[in-house]
Short mmCIF file of C-alpha atoms in Angstrom, two decimals:
data_model
loop_
_atom_site.label_atom_id
_atom_site.label_comp_id
_atom_site.label_asym_id
_atom_site.label_seq_id
_atom_site.Cartn_x
_atom_site.Cartn_y
_atom_site.Cartn_z
CA UNK A 1 85.47 102.81 158.40
CA UNK A 2 86.13 105.39 161.16
CA UNK A 3 85.68 109.12 160.59
CA UNK A 4 89.47 109.65 160.82
CA UNK A 5 90.16 106.91 158.24
CA UNK A 6 87.60 108.43 155.87
CA UNK A 7 89.27 111.84 156.35
CA UNK A 8 92.74 110.37 155.60
CA UNK A 9 91.37 108.58 152.51
CA UNK A 10 89.85 111.79 151.15
CA UNK A 11 93.10 113.68 151.74
CA UNK A 12 95.04 111.02 149.82
CA UNK A 13 92.59 111.24 146.90
CA UNK A 14 93.22 115.01 146.70
CA UNK A 15 96.98 114.54 146.38
CA UNK A 16 97.75 114.50 142.64
CA UNK A 17 99.43 111.34 141.50
CA UNK A 18 102.87 111.72 139.99
CA UNK A 19 102.54 111.11 136.22
CA UNK A 20 104.17 107.99 134.90
CA UNK A 21 107.30 108.76 132.92
CA UNK A 22 108.34 106.99 129.74
CA UNK A 23 112.05 107.03 129.00
CA UNK A 24 112.96 106.65 125.33
CA UNK A 25 116.49 105.59 124.39
CA UNK A 26 117.75 106.33 120.87
CA UNK A 27 116.02 109.64 120.22
CA UNK A 28 118.45 110.33 117.34
CA UNK A 29 117.21 107.22 115.51
CA UNK A 30 114.03 107.00 113.47
CA UNK A 31 112.11 104.57 115.69
CA UNK A 32 113.08 106.20 119.00
CA UNK A 33 112.26 109.64 117.63
CA UNK A 34 108.82 108.57 116.43
CA UNK A 35 108.05 106.59 119.59
CA UNK A 36 108.79 109.62 121.77
CA UNK A 37 106.58 111.86 119.63
CA UNK A 38 103.73 109.36 119.67
CA UNK A 39 103.84 109.25 123.47
CA UNK A 40 103.99 113.04 123.76
CA UNK A 41 101.18 113.52 121.23
CA UNK A 42 99.05 111.35 123.52
CA UNK A 43 99.98 113.48 126.56
CA UNK A 44 102.35 111.05 128.25
CA UNK A 45 105.30 112.35 130.25
CA UNK A 46 108.49 111.57 128.30
CA UNK A 47 112.24 111.92 128.77
CA UNK A 48 114.70 111.12 125.99
CA UNK A 49 118.32 110.16 125.68
CA UNK A 50 120.94 109.18 123.10
CA UNK A 51 124.70 108.64 123.00
CA UNK A 52 124.98 110.90 119.93
CA UNK A 53 125.71 114.58 120.41
CA UNK A 54 123.59 117.33 118.87
CA UNK A 55 125.84 117.59 115.81
CA UNK A 56 125.23 113.92 115.02
CA UNK A 57 121.53 113.75 115.86
CA UNK A 58 119.96 114.08 112.39
CA UNK A 59 116.29 114.32 113.39
CA UNK A 60 116.55 116.69 116.34
CA UNK A 61 114.56 119.32 114.42
CA UNK A 62 111.42 117.15 114.61
CA UNK A 63 111.30 117.68 118.39
CA UNK A 64 111.01 121.45 118.20
CA UNK A 65 107.83 122.52 119.96
CA UNK A 66 107.86 119.57 122.36
CA UNK A 67 108.58 120.33 126.01
CA UNK A 68 110.60 117.31 127.11
CA UNK A 69 114.04 116.72 128.65
CA UNK A 70 116.54 115.44 126.07
CA UNK A 71 119.89 114.06 127.22
CA UNK A 72 122.53 113.72 124.51
CA UNK A 73 126.08 112.29 124.50
CA UNK A 74 125.32 110.04 127.48
CA UNK A 75 122.61 108.14 129.38
CA UNK A 76 122.58 109.90 132.78
CA UNK A 77 121.70 107.98 135.92
CA UNK A 78 118.73 110.29 136.48
CA UNK A 79 117.19 108.97 133.24
CA UNK A 80 116.95 105.48 134.73
CA UNK A 81 115.77 106.58 138.17
CA UNK A 82 113.13 108.95 136.73
CA UNK A 83 111.60 106.50 134.26
CA UNK A 84 108.73 104.16 135.09
CA UNK A 85 109.00 102.57 131.66
CA UNK A 86 112.04 102.47 129.36
CA UNK A 87 111.72 101.94 125.62
CA UNK A 88 115.04 101.05 123.93
CA UNK A 89 115.58 100.86 120.15
CA UNK A 90 114.63 97.47 118.63
CA UNK A 91 118.21 97.08 117.44
CA UNK A 92 119.65 97.13 120.98
CA UNK A 93 121.32 93.80 121.72
CA UNK A 94 119.89 91.91 124.68
CA UNK A 95 123.44 91.01 125.68
CA UNK A 96 124.60 94.64 125.82
CA UNK A 97 125.50 96.42 129.04
CA UNK A 98 122.84 99.05 128.36
CA UNK A 99 120.09 96.43 128.07
CA UNK A 100 121.27 94.85 131.32
CA UNK A 101 121.18 98.25 133.00
CA UNK A 102 117.56 98.67 131.94
CA UNK A 103 116.72 95.24 133.36
CA UNK A 104 118.51 96.07 136.64
CA UNK A 105 116.66 99.39 137.02
CA UNK A 106 113.28 99.79 138.71
CA UNK A 107 111.74 100.75 135.36
CA UNK A 108 109.65 98.35 133.31
CA UNK A 109 111.02 97.38 129.90
CA UNK A 110 108.76 98.43 127.03
CA UNK A 111 109.09 97.32 123.42
CA UNK A 112 107.85 99.15 120.33
CA UNK A 113 105.08 96.57 119.91
CA UNK A 114 104.04 97.19 123.52
CA UNK A 115 103.71 100.88 122.67
CA UNK A 116 101.70 100.12 119.52
CA UNK A 117 99.39 97.91 121.56
CA UNK A 118 98.97 100.55 124.25
CA UNK A 119 98.18 103.35 121.78
CA UNK A 120 95.90 102.39 118.87
CA UNK A 121 95.20 104.61 115.83
CA UNK A 122 92.31 106.97 116.59
CA UNK A 123 91.72 108.12 113.00
CA UNK A 124 91.16 106.71 109.48
CA UNK A 125 94.32 104.96 108.25
CA UNK A 126 94.94 104.68 104.49
CA UNK A 127 97.78 102.44 103.30
CA UNK A 128 99.06 102.98 99.76
CA UNK A 129 101.10 100.25 98.09
CA UNK A 130 102.24 99.21 94.62
CA UNK A 131 105.34 99.11 92.43
CA UNK A 132 105.27 102.66 91.05
CA UNK A 133 103.30 105.82 91.80
CA UNK A 134 103.03 105.32 95.57
CA UNK A 135 104.78 108.55 96.54
CA UNK A 136 102.83 110.80 94.17
CA UNK A 137 99.49 109.18 95.06
CA UNK A 138 100.26 109.52 98.79
CA UNK A 139 101.39 113.13 98.48
CA UNK A 140 98.39 114.10 96.34
CA UNK A 141 95.92 112.50 98.74
CA UNK A 142 97.57 114.36 101.62
CA UNK A 143 97.24 117.56 99.57
CA UNK A 144 93.49 116.94 99.22
CA UNK A 145 93.28 116.44 103.00
CA UNK A 146 95.15 119.64 103.83
CA UNK A 147 93.03 121.66 101.41
CA UNK A 148 89.85 120.18 102.90
CA UNK A 149 90.93 121.16 106.43
CA UNK A 150 92.07 117.70 107.51
CA UNK A 151 95.52 117.28 109.06
CA UNK A 152 97.40 114.16 107.91
CA UNK A 153 99.97 112.65 110.25
CA UNK A 154 103.53 113.39 109.09
CA UNK A 155 106.70 111.60 110.19
CA UNK A 156 108.52 114.85 109.41
CA UNK A 157 111.87 113.32 108.38
CA UNK A 158 113.38 115.38 105.59
CA UNK A 159 114.77 113.27 102.72
CA UNK A 160 113.54 110.00 104.29
CA UNK A 161 110.80 108.07 102.52
CA UNK A 162 109.88 106.07 105.60
CA UNK A 163 107.55 103.46 104.11
CA UNK A 164 108.71 100.23 105.79
CA UNK A 165 109.14 98.51 109.15
CA UNK A 166 107.90 100.45 112.21
CA UNK A 167 107.72 103.87 110.55
CA UNK A 168 104.16 103.72 109.11
CA UNK A 169 102.69 102.11 112.29
CA UNK A 170 104.19 104.85 114.46
CA UNK A 171 103.36 107.60 111.99
CA UNK A 172 99.65 106.73 112.01
CA UNK A 173 99.59 107.25 115.79
CA UNK A 174 100.95 110.79 115.65
CA UNK A 175 98.69 113.80 116.03
CA UNK A 176 96.34 114.33 113.09
CA UNK A 177 92.89 113.76 111.60
CA UNK A 178 93.86 111.09 109.07
CA UNK A 179 96.88 108.89 108.35
CA UNK A 180 97.87 108.59 104.68
CA UNK A 181 100.75 106.12 104.60
CA UNK A 182 103.04 104.95 101.84
CA UNK A 183 103.66 101.31 102.64
CA UNK A 184 106.48 99.52 100.86
CA UNK A 185 108.18 96.16 101.02
CA UNK A 186 111.69 94.77 100.68
CA UNK A 187 110.28 92.03 98.48
CA UNK A 188 110.08 89.41 101.22
CA UNK A 189 106.98 87.52 102.28
CA UNK A 190 105.54 89.05 105.43
CA UNK A 191 107.22 92.47 104.98
CA UNK A 192 104.02 94.28 104.15
CA UNK A 193 101.96 92.20 106.55
CA UNK A 194 104.29 93.19 109.42
CA UNK A 195 103.59 96.87 108.75
CA UNK A 196 99.88 96.54 108.00
CA UNK A 197 99.03 94.49 111.10
CA UNK A 198 100.45 97.31 113.20
CA UNK A 199 98.73 100.10 111.22
CA UNK A 200 95.13 98.78 111.47
CA UNK A 201 94.22 100.28 108.06
CA UNK A 202 90.69 101.45 107.24
CA UNK A 203 91.37 101.49 103.50
CA UNK A 204 94.07 100.47 101.04
CA UNK A 205 95.18 101.67 97.61
CA UNK A 206 97.16 99.60 95.08
CA UNK A 207 98.63 101.62 92.21
CA UNK A 208 100.08 98.79 90.06
CA UNK A 209 102.10 95.59 90.35
CA UNK A 210 105.00 95.16 87.93
CA UNK A 211 107.98 92.77 88.07
CA UNK A 212 110.47 95.53 88.89
CA UNK A 213 111.45 94.94 92.54
CA UNK A 214 112.05 91.21 92.33
CA UNK A 215 114.87 89.62 94.27
CA UNK A 216 116.73 86.89 92.40
CA UNK A 217 114.97 84.10 94.30
CA UNK A 218 111.41 85.33 93.72
CA UNK A 219 109.08 84.94 90.78
CA UNK A 220 106.55 87.56 89.72
CA UNK A 221 103.42 85.97 91.16
CA UNK A 222 105.23 85.41 94.47
CA UNK A 223 106.01 89.15 94.51
CA UNK A 224 102.39 89.96 93.62
CA UNK A 225 101.21 87.88 96.59
CA UNK A 226 103.42 89.98 98.84
CA UNK A 227 101.56 93.08 97.61
CA UNK A 228 98.40 91.05 98.07
CA UNK A 229 99.00 91.02 101.81
CA UNK A 230 97.14 94.34 101.70
CA UNK A 231 93.99 92.47 100.64
CA UNK A 232 94.37 89.98 103.47
CA UNK A 233 94.56 92.78 106.06
CA UNK A 234 91.57 94.65 104.59
CA UNK A 235 88.99 91.89 104.48
CA UNK A 236 85.50 93.38 104.95
CA UNK A 237 86.93 96.88 104.58
CA UNK A 238 87.70 98.94 101.46
CA UNK A 239 90.26 98.78 98.66
CA UNK A 240 90.86 101.28 95.88
CA UNK A 241 92.70 99.64 92.99
CA UNK A 242 93.93 100.13 89.45
CA UNK A 243 91.75 97.62 87.57
CA UNK A 244 93.69 98.26 84.34
CA UNK A 245 96.33 96.01 85.92
CA UNK A 246 95.47 92.32 85.39
CA UNK A 247 97.76 91.27 88.25
CA UNK A 248 95.82 93.39 90.74
CA UNK A 249 92.41 92.45 89.38
CA UNK A 250 93.26 88.75 89.48
CA UNK A 251 94.34 89.00 93.12
CA UNK A 252 90.74 89.43 94.27
CA UNK A 253 89.78 85.98 93.04
CA UNK A 254 93.12 84.41 93.98
CA UNK A 255 92.91 85.62 97.60
CA UNK A 256 89.08 85.43 97.89
CA UNK A 257 88.77 89.04 98.96
CA UNK A 258 85.56 89.90 100.80
CA UNK A 259 85.17 93.66 101.05
CA UNK A 260 84.30 96.79 99.15
CA UNK A 261 86.30 97.37 95.95
CA UNK A 262 86.51 100.74 94.17
CA UNK A 263 88.28 100.60 90.80
CA UNK A 264 89.98 103.21 88.64
CA UNK A 265 91.41 103.25 85.12
CA UNK A 266 91.61 105.16 81.86
CA UNK A 267 90.02 105.20 78.43
CA UNK A 268 93.09 105.85 76.26
CA UNK A 269 94.65 104.62 73.04
CA UNK A 270 97.15 101.80 73.67
CA UNK A 271 100.83 102.68 73.26
CA UNK A 272 102.43 99.23 73.07
CA UNK A 273 101.66 95.51 73.27
CA UNK A 274 103.17 93.51 76.12
CA UNK A 275 102.68 90.30 78.07
CA UNK A 276 102.36 89.56 81.75
CA UNK A 277 102.03 86.32 83.67
CA UNK A 278 98.41 85.71 84.62
CA UNK A 279 97.28 83.92 87.78
CA UNK A 280 96.35 80.92 85.61
CA UNK A 281 100.12 80.67 84.91
CA UNK A 282 99.68 81.59 81.25
CA UNK A 283 100.85 84.83 79.67
CA UNK A 284 98.17 87.42 79.13
CA UNK A 285 98.47 89.98 76.33
CA UNK A 286 98.07 93.63 77.38
CA UNK A 287 97.34 96.53 75.06
CA UNK A 288 99.28 98.95 77.23
CA UNK A 289 98.12 102.42 78.11
CA UNK A 290 101.04 102.54 80.54
CA UNK A 291 103.81 100.07 81.32
CA UNK A 292 102.19 96.84 82.56
CA UNK A 293 98.59 98.11 82.52
CA UNK A 294 95.88 98.62 79.92
CA UNK A 295 93.30 96.46 78.14
CA UNK A 296 93.38 92.68 78.66
CA UNK A 297 91.38 89.46 78.53
CA UNK A 298 92.76 86.03 79.40
CA UNK A 299 91.52 82.58 78.36
CA UNK A 300 90.90 81.83 82.03
CA UNK A 301 88.16 84.49 82.10
CA UNK A 302 90.13 87.31 83.70
CA UNK A 303 88.98 90.48 81.93
CA UNK A 304 89.40 94.19 82.50
CA UNK A 305 86.25 95.58 84.16
CA UNK A 306 84.81 99.01 83.45
CA UNK A 307 86.45 101.19 86.16
CA UNK A 308 84.27 102.98 88.73
CA UNK A 309 86.47 106.06 88.33
CA UNK A 310 87.26 106.35 84.63
CA UNK A 311 89.37 109.06 83.00
CA UNK A 312 88.20 109.81 79.44
CA UNK A 313 89.09 112.41 76.80
CA UNK A 314 92.60 112.74 78.22
CA UNK A 315 94.32 115.73 76.64
CA UNK A 316 97.56 116.90 78.21
CA UNK A 317 96.77 117.58 81.84
CA UNK A 318 92.96 117.54 81.49
CA UNK A 319 90.50 114.67 81.48
CA UNK A 320 86.82 113.93 81.89
CA UNK A 321 86.18 111.95 85.08
CA UNK A 322 83.26 109.55 84.93
CA UNK A 323 82.11 108.11 88.26
CA UNK A 324 79.06 105.97 89.13
CA UNK A 325 77.17 109.15 90.06
CA UNK A 326 78.53 112.05 88.00
CA UNK A 327 80.77 113.26 85.20
CA UNK A 328 83.16 116.14 85.87
CA UNK A 329 85.99 117.86 83.98
CA UNK A 330 89.33 117.67 85.78
CA UNK A 331 92.55 119.62 85.28
CA UNK A 332 95.85 118.64 86.87
CA UNK A 333 98.69 120.92 87.90
CA UNK A 334 101.03 118.13 86.81
CA UNK A 335 101.42 116.33 83.50
CA UNK A 336 101.62 112.75 82.26
CA UNK A 337 99.35 109.75 81.80
CA UNK A 338 101.04 108.09 84.78
CA UNK A 339 99.91 111.05 86.88
CA UNK A 340 96.35 110.63 85.61
CA UNK A 341 96.47 107.15 87.14
CA UNK A 342 97.98 108.55 90.36
CA UNK A 343 95.28 111.23 90.49
CA UNK A 344 92.49 108.68 89.99
CA UNK A 345 93.63 106.62 92.97
CA UNK A 346 93.80 109.71 95.19
CA UNK A 347 90.49 111.12 93.94
CA UNK A 348 88.59 107.87 94.47
CA UNK A 349 89.94 107.48 98.01
CA UNK A 350 89.30 111.11 98.96
CA UNK A 351 85.73 110.98 97.69
CA UNK A 352 84.69 107.48 98.75
CA UNK A 353 86.37 107.24 102.17
CA UNK A 354 86.86 110.84 103.31
CA UNK A 355 83.69 112.14 101.61
CA UNK A 356 85.41 115.16 100.05
CA UNK A 357 83.09 116.51 97.29
CA UNK A 358 84.35 116.11 93.72
CA UNK A 359 83.85 119.81 93.05
CA UNK A 360 86.28 120.57 95.87
CA UNK A 361 88.71 117.90 94.68
CA UNK A 362 88.65 119.53 91.23
CA UNK A 363 89.99 122.78 92.74
CA UNK A 364 92.60 120.99 94.83
CA UNK A 365 93.87 118.88 91.92
CA UNK A 366 94.56 121.92 89.76
CA UNK A 367 96.82 123.58 92.32
CA UNK A 368 98.89 120.47 93.14
CA UNK A 369 102.36 121.05 91.67
CA UNK A 370 103.80 117.57 92.09
CA UNK A 371 106.43 115.84 94.18
CA UNK A 372 110.04 117.05 94.17
CA UNK A 373 112.19 114.65 92.19
CA UNK A 374 109.35 113.41 89.99
CA UNK A 375 109.75 114.83 86.47
CA UNK A 376 111.29 117.88 88.13
CA UNK A 377 112.56 120.53 85.74
CA UNK A 378 115.70 122.04 87.24
CA UNK A 379 116.69 124.06 84.17
CA UNK A 380 114.76 125.33 81.16
CA UNK A 381 117.02 126.67 78.44
CA UNK A 382 116.69 127.96 74.89
CA UNK A 383 118.49 124.88 73.55
CA UNK A 384 117.96 122.18 76.15
CA UNK A 385 115.85 121.42 79.23
CA UNK A 386 117.36 119.56 82.18
CA UNK A 387 115.14 117.22 84.21
CA UNK A 388 115.61 114.81 87.12
CA UNK A 389 113.37 111.90 88.05
CA UNK A 390 113.48 109.25 90.77
CA UNK A 391 112.57 106.46 88.31
CA UNK A 392 114.67 103.45 89.32
CA UNK A 393 113.05 100.35 87.84
CA UNK A 394 112.21 99.26 84.27
CA UNK A 395 108.51 100.20 84.18
CA UNK A 396 109.18 103.50 85.95
CA UNK A 397 111.93 104.37 83.46
CA UNK A 398 109.75 103.36 80.53
CA UNK A 399 106.81 105.44 81.79
CA UNK A 400 108.88 108.59 82.25
CA UNK A 401 110.68 108.33 78.91
CA UNK A 402 107.46 107.61 77.03
CA UNK A 403 105.92 110.69 78.57
CA UNK A 404 108.86 112.93 77.61
CA UNK A 405 108.78 111.60 74.06
CA UNK A 406 105.39 113.28 73.69
CA UNK A 407 107.08 116.66 74.26
CA UNK A 408 110.62 116.37 72.85
CA UNK A 409 111.88 115.33 69.44
CA UNK A 410 115.28 114.23 70.75
CA UNK A 411 115.89 112.95 74.26
CA UNK A 412 119.04 112.13 76.23
CA UNK A 413 118.88 109.98 79.38
CA UNK A 414 121.61 109.79 82.02
CA UNK A 415 121.27 106.57 84.05
CA UNK A 416 122.49 106.68 87.67
CA UNK A 417 120.71 103.47 88.73
CA UNK A 418 121.90 100.21 90.23
CA UNK A 419 118.81 98.02 89.97
CA UNK A 420 117.38 96.26 93.02
CA UNK A 421 116.82 93.28 90.72
CA UNK A 422 120.51 92.93 89.86
CA UNK A 423 121.83 92.25 86.36
CA UNK A 424 118.38 91.43 84.94
CA UNK A 425 116.97 94.73 86.16
CA UNK A 426 119.94 96.72 84.85
CA UNK A 427 119.57 95.12 81.40
CA UNK A 428 115.82 95.76 81.40
CA UNK A 429 116.35 99.43 82.29
CA UNK A 430 118.92 99.77 79.52
CA UNK A 431 116.54 98.12 77.02
CA UNK A 432 113.75 100.59 77.95
CA UNK A 433 116.20 103.48 77.52
CA UNK A 434 117.41 102.22 74.12
CA UNK A 435 113.82 101.96 72.89
CA UNK A 436 112.62 105.33 74.23
CA UNK A 437 115.63 107.70 74.07
CA UNK A 438 118.01 108.99 71.39
CA UNK A 439 121.16 109.06 73.52
CA UNK A 440 122.01 107.09 76.67
CA UNK A 441 124.79 107.96 79.10
CA UNK A 442 125.43 105.12 81.60
CA UNK A 443 126.67 107.09 84.62
CA UNK A 444 126.59 104.30 87.20
CA UNK A 445 128.88 101.27 87.21
CA UNK A 446 126.00 98.82 86.74
CA UNK A 447 124.42 100.76 83.88
CA UNK A 448 127.84 100.94 82.19
CA UNK A 449 128.08 97.14 82.41
CA UNK A 450 124.58 96.76 80.96
CA UNK A 451 125.40 99.19 78.14
CA UNK A 452 127.96 96.81 76.62
CA UNK A 453 125.21 94.77 74.99
CA UNK A 454 123.91 97.85 73.16
CA UNK A 455 127.10 99.64 72.07
CA UNK A 456 126.38 98.82 68.42
CA UNK A 457 123.10 100.75 68.57
CA UNK A 458 125.02 104.00 68.27
CA UNK A 459 122.94 105.51 71.09
CA UNK A 460 125.38 104.81 73.93
CA UNK A 461 127.70 107.71 74.82
CA UNK A 462 130.33 106.81 77.40
CA UNK A 463 131.92 109.21 79.88
CA UNK A 464 135.69 109.65 79.57
CA UNK A 465 136.27 107.91 82.89
CA UNK A 466 134.67 104.53 83.50
CA UNK A 467 132.66 104.72 86.76
CA UNK A 468 134.05 102.76 89.70
CA UNK A 469 131.87 100.09 91.25
CA UNK A 470 129.54 101.71 93.77
CA UNK A 471 126.27 101.02 95.50
CA UNK A 472 124.97 102.34 98.79
CA UNK A 473 121.55 100.89 99.59
CA UNK A 474 119.42 101.97 96.63
CA UNK A 475 121.86 104.71 95.65
CA UNK A 476 123.52 103.59 92.44
CA UNK A 477 126.02 106.36 91.62
CA UNK A 478 128.28 108.85 93.35
CA UNK A 479 128.03 112.61 92.97
CA UNK A 480 131.08 112.62 90.68
CA UNK A 481 129.59 109.90 88.46
CA UNK A 482 126.30 111.80 88.15
CA UNK A 483 128.02 115.09 87.28
CA UNK A 484 130.26 113.40 84.68
CA UNK A 485 127.20 111.76 83.18
CA UNK A 486 125.22 114.99 82.95
CA UNK A 487 128.20 116.80 81.42
CA UNK A 488 128.33 114.14 78.72
CA UNK A 489 124.58 114.38 78.27
CA UNK A 490 124.74 118.11 77.68
CA UNK A 491 127.15 117.47 74.78
CA UNK A 492 124.46 115.47 72.93
CA UNK A 493 122.29 117.02 70.24
CA UNK A 494 118.95 116.75 72.01
CA UNK A 495 116.11 118.95 73.26
CA UNK A 496 116.14 117.58 76.80
CA UNK A 497 118.46 115.74 79.17
CA UNK A 498 116.88 113.69 81.94
CA UNK A 499 118.94 112.17 84.74
CA UNK A 500 117.16 109.24 86.37
CA UNK A 501 117.61 107.38 89.65
CA UNK A 502 117.89 108.17 93.34
CA UNK A 503 121.31 109.73 92.83
CA UNK A 504 119.84 112.12 90.25
CA UNK A 505 117.46 113.50 92.87
CA UNK A 506 120.01 113.43 95.70
CA UNK A 507 122.49 115.52 93.72
CA UNK A 508 120.01 117.69 91.82
CA UNK A 509 121.37 120.93 93.32
CA UNK A 510 124.82 120.08 91.94
CA UNK A 511 123.27 119.28 88.57
CA UNK A 512 121.51 122.64 88.59
CA UNK A 513 124.81 124.43 89.24
CA UNK A 514 126.23 122.59 86.24
CA UNK A 515 123.29 123.71 84.10
CA UNK A 516 123.68 127.32 85.24
CA UNK A 517 127.34 127.26 84.16
CA UNK A 518 126.30 126.17 80.70
#
């Protein structure tokens, strides 16, 4: 190479290369919003666009603090000419004009899976699954992390659970020291696997598996196998599980799990007797400490093991924690046996995976005040307390009502639920309410239909106006139906009124106004 050529080559090396630009379409949607933030958190140059205007872009607040061009109300031509890669929303039709415009541009088309492949999680990823208790366990474990100086990744969407599809995989790639992810399922085979394969989890937690989210065409063990997809993705890694649940404990043999297992459970007097289908296809009798979990032994040999993390001497919100290495007194800032189980799952994970000392966890547990919408007191009065809870399936309803029965002599429950399991689920919820409450107000259309079977019990109190048929996703009642139900509930001679279901939590501010007027 001549001296002049070497000189020209050196000059070219000194010229900074123009950074590649990633154009994200659909910034007002969940996936586009998260994808843009993942790219920016990893120092990529990003520009964003959406056809929605600022008034109809619900997650715009999550982009505060990011320095990136955002084009709303249109897709300007400069967006296409400035982008080296364009990432459209997964829902964009391949026959649409917009998709064709992307193809005709000089930019390279990029899918969400391409992004996930390009940027892998660079931190511990913990996936929490189960039928009930996922949200509280996830939130509590995050609380432990924050208090210990670790920053969990947060999707940041107010009022959005975000536990399915692409949300957890993108969330675990955001900025942070650890990813603590609630991972749900729509009850279909492969749902959980889709999410988990993209999250690359280091550890999993299973809270419980109850037959509460079943679609009409699924049986219980089929549903349990869907939850078991967590075991398949964590072979040779670590699982923290509730071994008081025979369905979970049996999964390890059924799926031939090969990895580290940390178990948790309680030493507590049984509350009820129940039965659950065992993996041997016979019913197994459970002396329940909580709905669907407790003490069990099946003819096939399946037997409750002694938990690694065992809560003993449970009194109110205190318990003695016995681990393989130490015994320590714990005090919770929240109440309920179900929350003891939630705490055990979070404690075991924090200590075993994240190596947070139990003495530190003890301090953090005491100052955790719970999750909004979970046994949330919105009014405490001289005559009656008013409570809302997100409980929306039979075992969740049973757990909450059993817990309140320990505090109140007379209990009224307002049901705003339309069960995911259809008529069977609605009838099961009503049966749990009849058994555990003194007065039941069916506020939703579906609960009103289910109440007909129990009118003769004398516990059913109907609102003056029959609720119109309504369901919006998992929302089972309208604001008007909830308010009418609570009004009726406040007329009952009870010490507490609890309104249950997603609608109860969604409209809790309206319920509080109603309580203040009384």
